[in-house]
mmCIF file of C-alpha atoms and ligand atoms in Angstrom:
data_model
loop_
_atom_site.group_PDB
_atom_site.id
_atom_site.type_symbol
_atom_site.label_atom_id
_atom_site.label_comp_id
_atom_site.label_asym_id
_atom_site.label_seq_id
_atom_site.Cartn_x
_atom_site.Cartn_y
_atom_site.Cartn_z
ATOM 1 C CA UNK A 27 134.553 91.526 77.761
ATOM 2 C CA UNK A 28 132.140 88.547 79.219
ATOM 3 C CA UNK A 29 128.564 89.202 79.023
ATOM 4 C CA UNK A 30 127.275 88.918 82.343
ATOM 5 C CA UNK A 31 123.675 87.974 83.035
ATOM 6 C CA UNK A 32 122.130 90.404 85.151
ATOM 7 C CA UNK A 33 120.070 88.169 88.200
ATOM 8 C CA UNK A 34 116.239 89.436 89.079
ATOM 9 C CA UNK A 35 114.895 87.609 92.315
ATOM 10 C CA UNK A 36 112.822 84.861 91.628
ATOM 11 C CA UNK A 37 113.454 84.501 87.229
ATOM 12 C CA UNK A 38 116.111 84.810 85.044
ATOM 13 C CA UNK A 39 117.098 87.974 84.590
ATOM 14 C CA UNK A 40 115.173 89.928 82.505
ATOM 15 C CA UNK A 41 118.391 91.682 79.766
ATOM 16 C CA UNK A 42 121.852 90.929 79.632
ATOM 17 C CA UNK A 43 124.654 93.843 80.265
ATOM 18 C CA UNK A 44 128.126 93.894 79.959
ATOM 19 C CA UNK A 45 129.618 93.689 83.123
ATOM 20 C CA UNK A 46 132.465 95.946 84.324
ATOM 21 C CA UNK A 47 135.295 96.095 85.969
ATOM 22 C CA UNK A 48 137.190 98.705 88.364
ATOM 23 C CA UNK A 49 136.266 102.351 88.200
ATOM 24 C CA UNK A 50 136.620 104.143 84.825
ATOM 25 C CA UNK A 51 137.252 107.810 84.553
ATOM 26 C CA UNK A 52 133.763 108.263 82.875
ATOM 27 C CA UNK A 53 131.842 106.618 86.256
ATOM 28 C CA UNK A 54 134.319 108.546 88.530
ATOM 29 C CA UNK A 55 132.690 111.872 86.762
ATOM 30 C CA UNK A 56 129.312 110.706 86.990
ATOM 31 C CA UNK A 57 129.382 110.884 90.951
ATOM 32 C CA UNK A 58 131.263 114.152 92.099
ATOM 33 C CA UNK A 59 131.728 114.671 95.433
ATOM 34 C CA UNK A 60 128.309 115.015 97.252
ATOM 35 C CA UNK A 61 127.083 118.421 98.483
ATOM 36 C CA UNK A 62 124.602 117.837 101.112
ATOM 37 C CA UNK A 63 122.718 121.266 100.628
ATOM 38 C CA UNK A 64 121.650 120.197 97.398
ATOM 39 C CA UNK A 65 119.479 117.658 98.947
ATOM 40 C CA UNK A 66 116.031 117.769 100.140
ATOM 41 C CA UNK A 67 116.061 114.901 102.904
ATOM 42 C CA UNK A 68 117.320 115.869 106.099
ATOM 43 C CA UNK A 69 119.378 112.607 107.267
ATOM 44 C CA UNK A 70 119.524 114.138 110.848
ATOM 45 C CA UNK A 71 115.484 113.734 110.838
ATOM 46 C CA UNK A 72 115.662 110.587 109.923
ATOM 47 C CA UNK A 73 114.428 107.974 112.475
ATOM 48 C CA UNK A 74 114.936 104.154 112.596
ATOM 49 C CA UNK A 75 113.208 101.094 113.725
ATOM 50 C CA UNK A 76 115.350 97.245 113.089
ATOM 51 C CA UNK A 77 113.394 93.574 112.563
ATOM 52 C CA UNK A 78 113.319 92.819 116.038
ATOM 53 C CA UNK A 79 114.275 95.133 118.866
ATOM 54 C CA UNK A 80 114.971 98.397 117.958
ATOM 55 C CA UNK A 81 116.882 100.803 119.850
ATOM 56 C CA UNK A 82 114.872 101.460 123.152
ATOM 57 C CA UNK A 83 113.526 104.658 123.543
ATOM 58 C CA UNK A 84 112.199 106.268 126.333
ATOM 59 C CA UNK A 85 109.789 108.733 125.303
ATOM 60 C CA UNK A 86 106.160 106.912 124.016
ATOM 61 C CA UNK A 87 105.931 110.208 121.405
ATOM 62 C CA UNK A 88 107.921 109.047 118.850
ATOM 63 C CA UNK A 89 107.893 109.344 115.285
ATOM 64 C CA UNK A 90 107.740 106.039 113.041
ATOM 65 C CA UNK A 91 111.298 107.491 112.231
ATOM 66 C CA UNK A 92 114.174 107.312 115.052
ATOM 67 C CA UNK A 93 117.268 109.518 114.361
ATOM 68 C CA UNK A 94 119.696 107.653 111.963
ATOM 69 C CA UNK A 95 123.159 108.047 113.113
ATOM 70 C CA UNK A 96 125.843 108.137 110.372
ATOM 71 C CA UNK A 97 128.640 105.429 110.787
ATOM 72 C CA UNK A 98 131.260 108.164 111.437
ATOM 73 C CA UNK A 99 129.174 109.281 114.548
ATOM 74 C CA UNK A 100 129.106 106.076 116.348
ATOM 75 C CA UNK A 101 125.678 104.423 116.619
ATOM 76 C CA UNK A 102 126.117 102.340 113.486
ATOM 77 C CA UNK A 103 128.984 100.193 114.775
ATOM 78 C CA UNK A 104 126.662 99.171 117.290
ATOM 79 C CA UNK A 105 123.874 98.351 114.962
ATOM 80 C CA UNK A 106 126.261 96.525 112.415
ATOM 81 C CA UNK A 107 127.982 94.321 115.016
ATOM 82 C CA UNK A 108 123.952 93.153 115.042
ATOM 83 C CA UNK A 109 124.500 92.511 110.986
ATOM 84 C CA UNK A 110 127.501 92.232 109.272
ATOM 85 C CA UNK A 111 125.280 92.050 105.809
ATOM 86 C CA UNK A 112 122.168 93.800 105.014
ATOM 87 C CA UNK A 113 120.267 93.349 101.937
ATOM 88 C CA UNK A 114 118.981 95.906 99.150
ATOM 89 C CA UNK A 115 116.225 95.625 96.787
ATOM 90 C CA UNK A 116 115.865 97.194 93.932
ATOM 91 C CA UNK A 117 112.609 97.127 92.128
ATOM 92 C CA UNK A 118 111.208 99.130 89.254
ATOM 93 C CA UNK A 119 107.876 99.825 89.109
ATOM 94 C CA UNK A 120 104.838 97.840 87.675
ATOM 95 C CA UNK A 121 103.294 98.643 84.366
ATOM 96 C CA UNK A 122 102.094 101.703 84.340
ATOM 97 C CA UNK A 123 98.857 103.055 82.192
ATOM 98 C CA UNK A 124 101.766 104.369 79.601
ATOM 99 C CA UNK A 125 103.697 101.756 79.437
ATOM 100 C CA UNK A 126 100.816 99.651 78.646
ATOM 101 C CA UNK A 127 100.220 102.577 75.826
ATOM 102 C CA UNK A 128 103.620 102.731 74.709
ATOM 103 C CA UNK A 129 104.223 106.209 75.342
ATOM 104 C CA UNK A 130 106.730 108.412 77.125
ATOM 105 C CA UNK A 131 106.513 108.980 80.704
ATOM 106 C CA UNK A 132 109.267 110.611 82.256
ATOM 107 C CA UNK A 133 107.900 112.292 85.244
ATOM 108 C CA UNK A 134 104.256 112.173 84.260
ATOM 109 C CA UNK A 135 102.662 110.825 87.584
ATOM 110 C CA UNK A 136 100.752 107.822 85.656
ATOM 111 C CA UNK A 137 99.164 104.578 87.814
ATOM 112 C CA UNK A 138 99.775 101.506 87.276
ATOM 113 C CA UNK A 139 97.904 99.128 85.474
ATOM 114 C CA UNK A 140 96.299 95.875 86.534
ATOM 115 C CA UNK A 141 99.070 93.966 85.170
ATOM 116 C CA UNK A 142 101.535 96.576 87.239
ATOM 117 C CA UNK A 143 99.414 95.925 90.273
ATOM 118 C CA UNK A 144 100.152 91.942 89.665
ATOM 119 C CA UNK A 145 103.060 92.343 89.054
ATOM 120 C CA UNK A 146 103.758 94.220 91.963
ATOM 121 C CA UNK A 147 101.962 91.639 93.925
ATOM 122 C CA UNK A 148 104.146 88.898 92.426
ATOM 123 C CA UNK A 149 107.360 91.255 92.691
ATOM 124 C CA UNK A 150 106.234 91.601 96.538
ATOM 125 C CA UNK A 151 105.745 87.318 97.017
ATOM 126 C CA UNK A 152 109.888 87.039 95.506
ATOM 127 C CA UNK A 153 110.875 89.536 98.077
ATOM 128 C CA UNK A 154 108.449 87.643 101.189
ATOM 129 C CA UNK A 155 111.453 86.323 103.053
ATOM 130 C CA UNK A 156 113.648 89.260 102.765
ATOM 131 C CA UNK A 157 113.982 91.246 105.948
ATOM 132 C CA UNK A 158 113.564 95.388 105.145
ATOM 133 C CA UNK A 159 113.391 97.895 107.728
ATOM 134 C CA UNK A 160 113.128 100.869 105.275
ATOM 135 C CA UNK A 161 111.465 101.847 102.243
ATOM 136 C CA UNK A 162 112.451 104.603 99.994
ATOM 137 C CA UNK A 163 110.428 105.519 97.066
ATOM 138 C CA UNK A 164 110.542 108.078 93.937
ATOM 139 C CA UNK A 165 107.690 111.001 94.340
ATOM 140 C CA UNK A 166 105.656 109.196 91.960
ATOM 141 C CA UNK A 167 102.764 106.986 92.233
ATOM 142 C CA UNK A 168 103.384 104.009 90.254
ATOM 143 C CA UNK A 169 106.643 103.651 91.930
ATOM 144 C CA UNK A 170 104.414 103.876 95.618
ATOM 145 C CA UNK A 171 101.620 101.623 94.504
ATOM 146 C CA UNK A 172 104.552 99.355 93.668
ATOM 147 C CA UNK A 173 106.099 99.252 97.424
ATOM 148 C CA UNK A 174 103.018 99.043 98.860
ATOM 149 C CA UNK A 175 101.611 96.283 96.577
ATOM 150 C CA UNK A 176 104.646 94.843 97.692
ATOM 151 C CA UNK A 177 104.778 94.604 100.869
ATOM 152 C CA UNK A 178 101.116 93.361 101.249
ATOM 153 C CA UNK A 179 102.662 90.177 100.294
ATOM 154 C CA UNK A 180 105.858 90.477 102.727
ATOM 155 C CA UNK A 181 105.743 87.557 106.356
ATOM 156 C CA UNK A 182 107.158 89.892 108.849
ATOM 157 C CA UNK A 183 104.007 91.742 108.047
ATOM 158 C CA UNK A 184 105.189 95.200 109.299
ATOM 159 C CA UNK A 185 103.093 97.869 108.033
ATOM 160 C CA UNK A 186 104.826 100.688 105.747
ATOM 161 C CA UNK A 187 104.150 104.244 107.166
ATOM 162 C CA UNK A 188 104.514 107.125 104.571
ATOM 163 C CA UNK A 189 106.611 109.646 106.471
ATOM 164 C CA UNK A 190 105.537 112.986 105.835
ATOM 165 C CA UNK A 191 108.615 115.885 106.530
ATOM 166 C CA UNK A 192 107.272 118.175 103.865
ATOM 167 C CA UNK A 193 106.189 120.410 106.876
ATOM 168 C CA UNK A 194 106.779 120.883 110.999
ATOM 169 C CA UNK A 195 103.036 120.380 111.066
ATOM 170 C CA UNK A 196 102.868 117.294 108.644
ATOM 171 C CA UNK A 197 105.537 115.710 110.806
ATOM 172 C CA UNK A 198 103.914 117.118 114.223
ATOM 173 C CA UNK A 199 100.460 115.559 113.190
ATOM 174 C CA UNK A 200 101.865 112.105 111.960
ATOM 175 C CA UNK A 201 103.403 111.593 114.892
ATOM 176 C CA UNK A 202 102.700 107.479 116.267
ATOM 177 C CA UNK A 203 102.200 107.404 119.890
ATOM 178 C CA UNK A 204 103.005 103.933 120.614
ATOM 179 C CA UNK A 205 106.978 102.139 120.561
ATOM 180 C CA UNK A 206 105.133 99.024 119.929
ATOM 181 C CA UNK A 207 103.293 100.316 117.032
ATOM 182 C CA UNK A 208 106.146 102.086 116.041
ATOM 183 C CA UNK A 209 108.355 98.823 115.897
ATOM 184 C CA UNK A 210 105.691 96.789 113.657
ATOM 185 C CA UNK A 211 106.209 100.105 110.938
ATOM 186 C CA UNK A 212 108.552 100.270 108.467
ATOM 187 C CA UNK A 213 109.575 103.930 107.565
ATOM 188 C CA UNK A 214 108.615 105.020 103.749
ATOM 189 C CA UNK A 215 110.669 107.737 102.092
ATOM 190 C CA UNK A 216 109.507 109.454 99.308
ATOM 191 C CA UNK A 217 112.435 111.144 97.757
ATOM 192 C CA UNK A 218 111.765 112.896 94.125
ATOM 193 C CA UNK A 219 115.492 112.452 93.271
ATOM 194 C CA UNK A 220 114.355 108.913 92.892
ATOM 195 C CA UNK A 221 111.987 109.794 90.264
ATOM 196 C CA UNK A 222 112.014 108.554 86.790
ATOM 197 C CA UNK A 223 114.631 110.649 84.428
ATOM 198 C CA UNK A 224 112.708 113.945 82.787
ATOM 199 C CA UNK A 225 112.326 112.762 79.191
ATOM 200 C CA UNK A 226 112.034 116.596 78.137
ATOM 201 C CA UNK A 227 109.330 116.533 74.883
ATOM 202 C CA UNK A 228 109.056 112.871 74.945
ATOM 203 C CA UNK A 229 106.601 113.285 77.316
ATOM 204 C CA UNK A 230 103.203 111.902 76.471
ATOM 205 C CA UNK A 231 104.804 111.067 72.582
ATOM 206 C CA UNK A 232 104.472 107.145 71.856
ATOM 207 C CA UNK A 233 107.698 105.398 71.610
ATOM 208 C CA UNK A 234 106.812 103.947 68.323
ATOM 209 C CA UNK A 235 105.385 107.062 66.122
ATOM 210 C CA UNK A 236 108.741 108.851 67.697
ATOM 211 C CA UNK A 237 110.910 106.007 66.384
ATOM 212 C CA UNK A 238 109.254 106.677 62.946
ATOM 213 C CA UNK A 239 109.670 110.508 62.937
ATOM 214 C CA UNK A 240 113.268 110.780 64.183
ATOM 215 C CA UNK A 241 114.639 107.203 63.131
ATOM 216 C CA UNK A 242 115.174 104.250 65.619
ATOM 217 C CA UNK A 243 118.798 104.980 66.166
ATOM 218 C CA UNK A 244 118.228 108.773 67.259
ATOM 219 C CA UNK A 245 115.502 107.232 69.919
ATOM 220 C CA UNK A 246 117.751 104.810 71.212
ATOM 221 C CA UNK A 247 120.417 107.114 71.775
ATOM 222 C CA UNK A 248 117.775 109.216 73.694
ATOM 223 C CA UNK A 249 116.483 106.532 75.733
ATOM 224 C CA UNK A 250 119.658 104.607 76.416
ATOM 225 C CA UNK A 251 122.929 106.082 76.078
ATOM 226 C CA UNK A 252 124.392 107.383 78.884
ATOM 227 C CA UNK A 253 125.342 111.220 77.989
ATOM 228 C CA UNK A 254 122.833 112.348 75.154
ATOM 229 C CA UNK A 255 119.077 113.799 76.799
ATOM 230 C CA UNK A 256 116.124 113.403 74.734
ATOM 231 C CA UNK A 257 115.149 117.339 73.628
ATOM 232 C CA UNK A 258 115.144 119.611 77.271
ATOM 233 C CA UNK A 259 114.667 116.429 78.849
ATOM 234 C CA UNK A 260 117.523 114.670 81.007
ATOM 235 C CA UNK A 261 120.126 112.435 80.156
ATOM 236 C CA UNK A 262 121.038 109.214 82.258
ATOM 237 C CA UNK A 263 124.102 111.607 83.495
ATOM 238 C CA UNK A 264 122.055 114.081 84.602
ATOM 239 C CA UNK A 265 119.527 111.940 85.992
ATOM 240 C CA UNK A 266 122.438 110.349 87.764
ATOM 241 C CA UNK A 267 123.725 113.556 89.431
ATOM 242 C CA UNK A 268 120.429 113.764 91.730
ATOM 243 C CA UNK A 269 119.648 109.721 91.833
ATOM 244 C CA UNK A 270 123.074 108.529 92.752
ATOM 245 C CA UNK A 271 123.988 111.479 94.934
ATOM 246 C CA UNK A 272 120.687 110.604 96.753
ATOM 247 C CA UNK A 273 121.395 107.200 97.095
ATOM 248 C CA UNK A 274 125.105 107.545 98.553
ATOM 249 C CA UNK A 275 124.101 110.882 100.865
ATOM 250 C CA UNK A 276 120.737 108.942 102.298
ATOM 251 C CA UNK A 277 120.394 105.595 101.893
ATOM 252 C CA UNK A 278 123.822 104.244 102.032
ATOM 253 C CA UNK A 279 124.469 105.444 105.611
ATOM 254 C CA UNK A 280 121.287 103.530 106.179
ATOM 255 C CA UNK A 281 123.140 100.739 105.001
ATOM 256 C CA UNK A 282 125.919 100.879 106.873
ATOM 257 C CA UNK A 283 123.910 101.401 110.053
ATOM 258 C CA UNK A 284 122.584 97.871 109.429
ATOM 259 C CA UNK A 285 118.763 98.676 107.659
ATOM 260 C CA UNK A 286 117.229 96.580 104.898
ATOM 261 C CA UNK A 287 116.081 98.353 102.223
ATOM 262 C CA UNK A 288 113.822 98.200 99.263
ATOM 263 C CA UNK A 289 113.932 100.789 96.893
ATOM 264 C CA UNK A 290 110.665 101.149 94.382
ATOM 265 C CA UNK A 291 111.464 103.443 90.914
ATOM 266 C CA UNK A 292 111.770 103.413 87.559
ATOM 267 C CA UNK A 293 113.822 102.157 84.621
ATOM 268 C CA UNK A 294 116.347 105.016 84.279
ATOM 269 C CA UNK A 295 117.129 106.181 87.815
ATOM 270 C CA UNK A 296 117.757 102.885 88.750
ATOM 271 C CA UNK A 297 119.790 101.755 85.932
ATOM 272 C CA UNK A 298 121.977 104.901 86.985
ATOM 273 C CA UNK A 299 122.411 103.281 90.978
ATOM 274 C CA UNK A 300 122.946 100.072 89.661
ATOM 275 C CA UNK A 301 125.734 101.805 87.022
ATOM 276 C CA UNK A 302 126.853 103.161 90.791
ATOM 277 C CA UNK A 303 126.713 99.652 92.617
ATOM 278 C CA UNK A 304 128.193 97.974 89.258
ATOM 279 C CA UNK A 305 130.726 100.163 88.356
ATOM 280 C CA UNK A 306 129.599 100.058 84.906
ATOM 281 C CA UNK A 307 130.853 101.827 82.638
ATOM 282 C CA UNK A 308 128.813 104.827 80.003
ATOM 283 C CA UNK A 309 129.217 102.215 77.595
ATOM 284 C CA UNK A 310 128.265 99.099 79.681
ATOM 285 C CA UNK A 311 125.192 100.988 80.848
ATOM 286 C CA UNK A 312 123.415 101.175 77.127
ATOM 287 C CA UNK A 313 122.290 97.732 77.195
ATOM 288 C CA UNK A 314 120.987 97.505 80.972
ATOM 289 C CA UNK A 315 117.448 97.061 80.437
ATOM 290 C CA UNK A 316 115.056 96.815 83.746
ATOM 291 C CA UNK A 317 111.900 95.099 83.283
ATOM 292 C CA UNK A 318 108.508 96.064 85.104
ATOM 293 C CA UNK A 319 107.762 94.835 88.347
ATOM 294 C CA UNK A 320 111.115 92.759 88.723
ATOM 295 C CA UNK A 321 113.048 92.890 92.253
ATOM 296 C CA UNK A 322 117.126 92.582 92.098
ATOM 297 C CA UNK A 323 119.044 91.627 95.249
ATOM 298 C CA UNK A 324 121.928 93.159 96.264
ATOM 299 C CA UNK A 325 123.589 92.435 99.460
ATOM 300 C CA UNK A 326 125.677 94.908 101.379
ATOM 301 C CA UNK A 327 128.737 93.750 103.269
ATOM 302 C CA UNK A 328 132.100 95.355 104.540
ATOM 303 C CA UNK A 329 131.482 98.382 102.257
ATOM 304 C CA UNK A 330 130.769 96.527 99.030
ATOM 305 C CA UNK A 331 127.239 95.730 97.139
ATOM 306 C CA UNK A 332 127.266 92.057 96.116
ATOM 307 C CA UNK A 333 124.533 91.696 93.279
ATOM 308 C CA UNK A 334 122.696 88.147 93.764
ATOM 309 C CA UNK A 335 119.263 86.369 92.858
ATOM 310 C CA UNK A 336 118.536 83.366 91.545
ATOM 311 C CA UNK A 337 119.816 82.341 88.207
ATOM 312 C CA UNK A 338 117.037 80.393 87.483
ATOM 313 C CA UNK A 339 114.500 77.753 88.792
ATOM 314 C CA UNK A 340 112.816 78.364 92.340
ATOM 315 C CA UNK A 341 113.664 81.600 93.698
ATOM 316 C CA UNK A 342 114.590 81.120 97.464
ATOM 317 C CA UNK A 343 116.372 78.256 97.007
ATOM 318 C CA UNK A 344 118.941 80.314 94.826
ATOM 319 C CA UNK A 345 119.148 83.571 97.015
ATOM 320 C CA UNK A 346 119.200 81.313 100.410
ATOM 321 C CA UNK A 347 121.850 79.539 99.530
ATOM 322 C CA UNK A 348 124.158 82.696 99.176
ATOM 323 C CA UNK A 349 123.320 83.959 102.653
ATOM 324 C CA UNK A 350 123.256 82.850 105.800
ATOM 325 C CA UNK A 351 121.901 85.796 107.050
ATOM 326 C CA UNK A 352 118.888 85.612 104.686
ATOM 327 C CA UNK A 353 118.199 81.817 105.536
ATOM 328 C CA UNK A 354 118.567 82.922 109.452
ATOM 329 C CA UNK A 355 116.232 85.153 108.706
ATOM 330 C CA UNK A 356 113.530 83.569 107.039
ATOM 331 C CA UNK A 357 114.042 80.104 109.715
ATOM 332 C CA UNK A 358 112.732 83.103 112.094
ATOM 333 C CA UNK A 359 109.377 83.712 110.267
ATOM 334 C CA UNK A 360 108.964 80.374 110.112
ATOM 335 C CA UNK A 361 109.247 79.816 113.592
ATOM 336 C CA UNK A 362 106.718 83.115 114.406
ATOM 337 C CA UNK A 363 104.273 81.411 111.815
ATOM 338 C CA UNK A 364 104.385 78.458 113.322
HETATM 339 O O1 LIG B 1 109.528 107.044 81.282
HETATM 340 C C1 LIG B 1 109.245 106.083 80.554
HETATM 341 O O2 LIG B 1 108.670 106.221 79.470
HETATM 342 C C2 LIG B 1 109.610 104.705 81.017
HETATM 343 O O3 LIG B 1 109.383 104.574 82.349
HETATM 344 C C3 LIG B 1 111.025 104.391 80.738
HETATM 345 O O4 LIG B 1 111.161 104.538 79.413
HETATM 346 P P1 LIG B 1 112.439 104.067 78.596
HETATM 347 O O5 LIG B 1 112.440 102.582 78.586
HETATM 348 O O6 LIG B 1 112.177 104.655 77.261
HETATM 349 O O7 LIG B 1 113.629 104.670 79.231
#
C-alpha cells in the first residue's frame, strides 16, 4: 500500500500515514449506529448564522445560535443550493504547558504555552481566507485558547461567541439582542466528547521516564494503536465511540446544511475523525501523527470529505487552486478590504 502524505494548510504535512481504501470491517465497528440520547448537545437548540446573509429572522431576541435544521427536514437544501462545498478545519491544539514538559495529559485541563499561543496565532494566519461560520471545540482550554487565538488572525473578522446551553438561565442571560450583531458572531461549541482521549494513569507521568519503566514498545502501543488503552485510561476505540459519534450526530448535519467549520482538539480525538473522514483502517491509524498547532483542510461536497492543503511552498496558492469556492471567497474579502 502507497504511503500517502498527509497535507497540513500552509507546510508540508507534518507525519506520513498509510492511506486507505474502502471501508474495512474493523472501521465499520468503530462507528455503530448513533444513539442520540447518549449525547449531550441538543442539535434542535442549535442556532445558525452563514458569511453573508443569514436566514432573516424576525424577532431582534435572538440567540447567537439560530435553529439548525437537519437535511432530512428541509431547510438545508435551501442553504446548500447557496454552497455546493463547504470547508472543514481541523486543528489540534497549540503546545500546551505538558507538552512542553513531556508529560501525559489526557484530560488534564493544561494552557498552552507561548509557543502554543504562536502557534495558534500562525495556525489562525493559514486558515485567514477560509470562510467558517461555526466553531466547535473540546471542553478543554488549550483546545479554546487555540480557536480563539485563531480566529484573531481570521479577515472576515466575525467575532466567536462561546455559547453557553449548560443551563435555561446560562442560555436566557447570553442571549444577543441585535440580528446585526448576531450575524458578525460565529457560534462556539464546546463539546467534551471532543476532548483529548483519557490516558487513565498516564496522567501527569512523563512520556520519557514511562518509556523507561514499561519499555518503548508497551508505550507506543498505549499511545498509538488503535484498540489497546493505556491502564483505566481510553483507547483510540473508545475515544472514538464519543468523538466520532459526536462528530457525525452534530457537526456533520452542520455540514450538510452548508456551515464552515473549524474544529480545535487534540492529537487523539482527532486522529479518530480523521480515521472517520479517511476511512483508515486500525492499522493505518498507528502512524497518523498530528502535530501542535497545525490546521488540515478538508472540503465537504456531495456527501464526501475531500482532504486538501498545500503540499508545499506558499499556502494559499496550493489550497486556492483546488477550489473555486475558496478563491470566490477570499476575492470577496478582498474586495470588503479594499
Ligand atoms: O494527552 C497528551 O499527552 C497529548 O495531548 C497527546 O499525547 P500522545 O501523543 O501521547 O497521544
Amino acid at each position: 500500500m502507497a504511503v500517502a502524505s498527509y497535507q497540513a494548510i500552509g507546510s508540508i504535512q507534518p507525519c506520513g500515514y498509510l492511506g486507505g481504501s474502502g471501508v474495512p470491517q474493523e472501521c465499520k465497528n468503530v462507528f455503530p449506529k448513533l444513539s442520540s440520547g447518549s449525547l449531550k448537545f441538543d442539535a434542535s437548540k442549535a442556532h445558525r448564522i452563514g458569511l453573508v446573509g443569514a436566514s432573516s429572522s424576525s424577532s431582534s431576541q435572538t440567540s447567537v445560535f439560530e435553529p439548525v435544521v437537519t437535511p432530512s427536514k428541509g431547510v438545508a437544501n435551501e442553504s446548500k443550493k447557496k454552497s455546493s462545498e463547504v470547508a472543514l478545519i481541523l486543528i489540534r491544539h497549540g503546545e500546551s504547558l505538558w507538552n512542553e514538559k513531556n508529560l501525559f495529559t489526557g484530560c488534564v485541563d493544561v494552557p498552552l504555552t507561548k509557543k502554543g499561543v504562536e502557534e495558534a496565532l500562525e495556525a489562525g494566519k493559514r486558515i485567514c481566507n477560509i470562510p467558517v461560520d461555526m466553531i466547535y471545540t473540546s471542553a478543554l482550554i488549550r483546545a479554546q485558547m487555540t480557536a480563539m487565538l485563531a480566529m484573531t488572525q481570521h479577515r472576515r473578522k466575525k467575532v466567536p461567541i462561546v455559547l453557553h446551553e449548560e443551563s435555561e438561565q446560562a442560555r436566557a442571560w447570553s442571549q444577543v439582542f441585535s440580528e446585526e450583531t448576531r450575524k458578525q458572531s460565529i457560534p462556539v461549541v464546546r463539546a467534551w466528547q471532543l476532548n483529548e482521549r483519557m490516558y487513565g494513569e498516564l496522567q501527569g507521568l512523563n512520556k520519557q521516564e514511562t518509556a523507561d519503566k514499561y519499555g518503548k514498545e508497551k508505550v507506543h502501543e498505549w499511545r498509538r494503536s488503535y484498540n489497546v488503552p493505556p491502564p483505566n485510561g481510553e483507547s483510540l476505540e473508545m475515544c472514538a465511540e464519543r468523538a466520532v459519534a459526536y462528530f457525525r450526530e452534530n457537526i456533520e448535519p452542520q455540514l450538510q446544511s452548508g456551515k464552515n467549520i473549524m474544529i480545535a482538539a487534540h492529537g487523539n480525538s482527532l486522529r479518530s475523525i480523521i480515521m472517520y473522514l479517511d476511512k483508515l483502517t486500525s492499522q493505518e491509524v498507528i502512524s497518523l501523527e498530528l502535530a501542535t498547532g497545525i490546521p488540515m483542510l478538508y472540503i465537504f461536497k456531495e456527501g464526501k470529505f475531500i482532504r486538501r492543503g498545500s503540499p508545499a511552498g506558499p499556502a494559499e496558492a496550493g489550497v486556492y487552486a483546488y477550489t473555486r469556492t475558496l478563491a470566490q471567497y477570499r476575492q470577496k474579502l478582498d474586495e470588503i478590504q479594499n
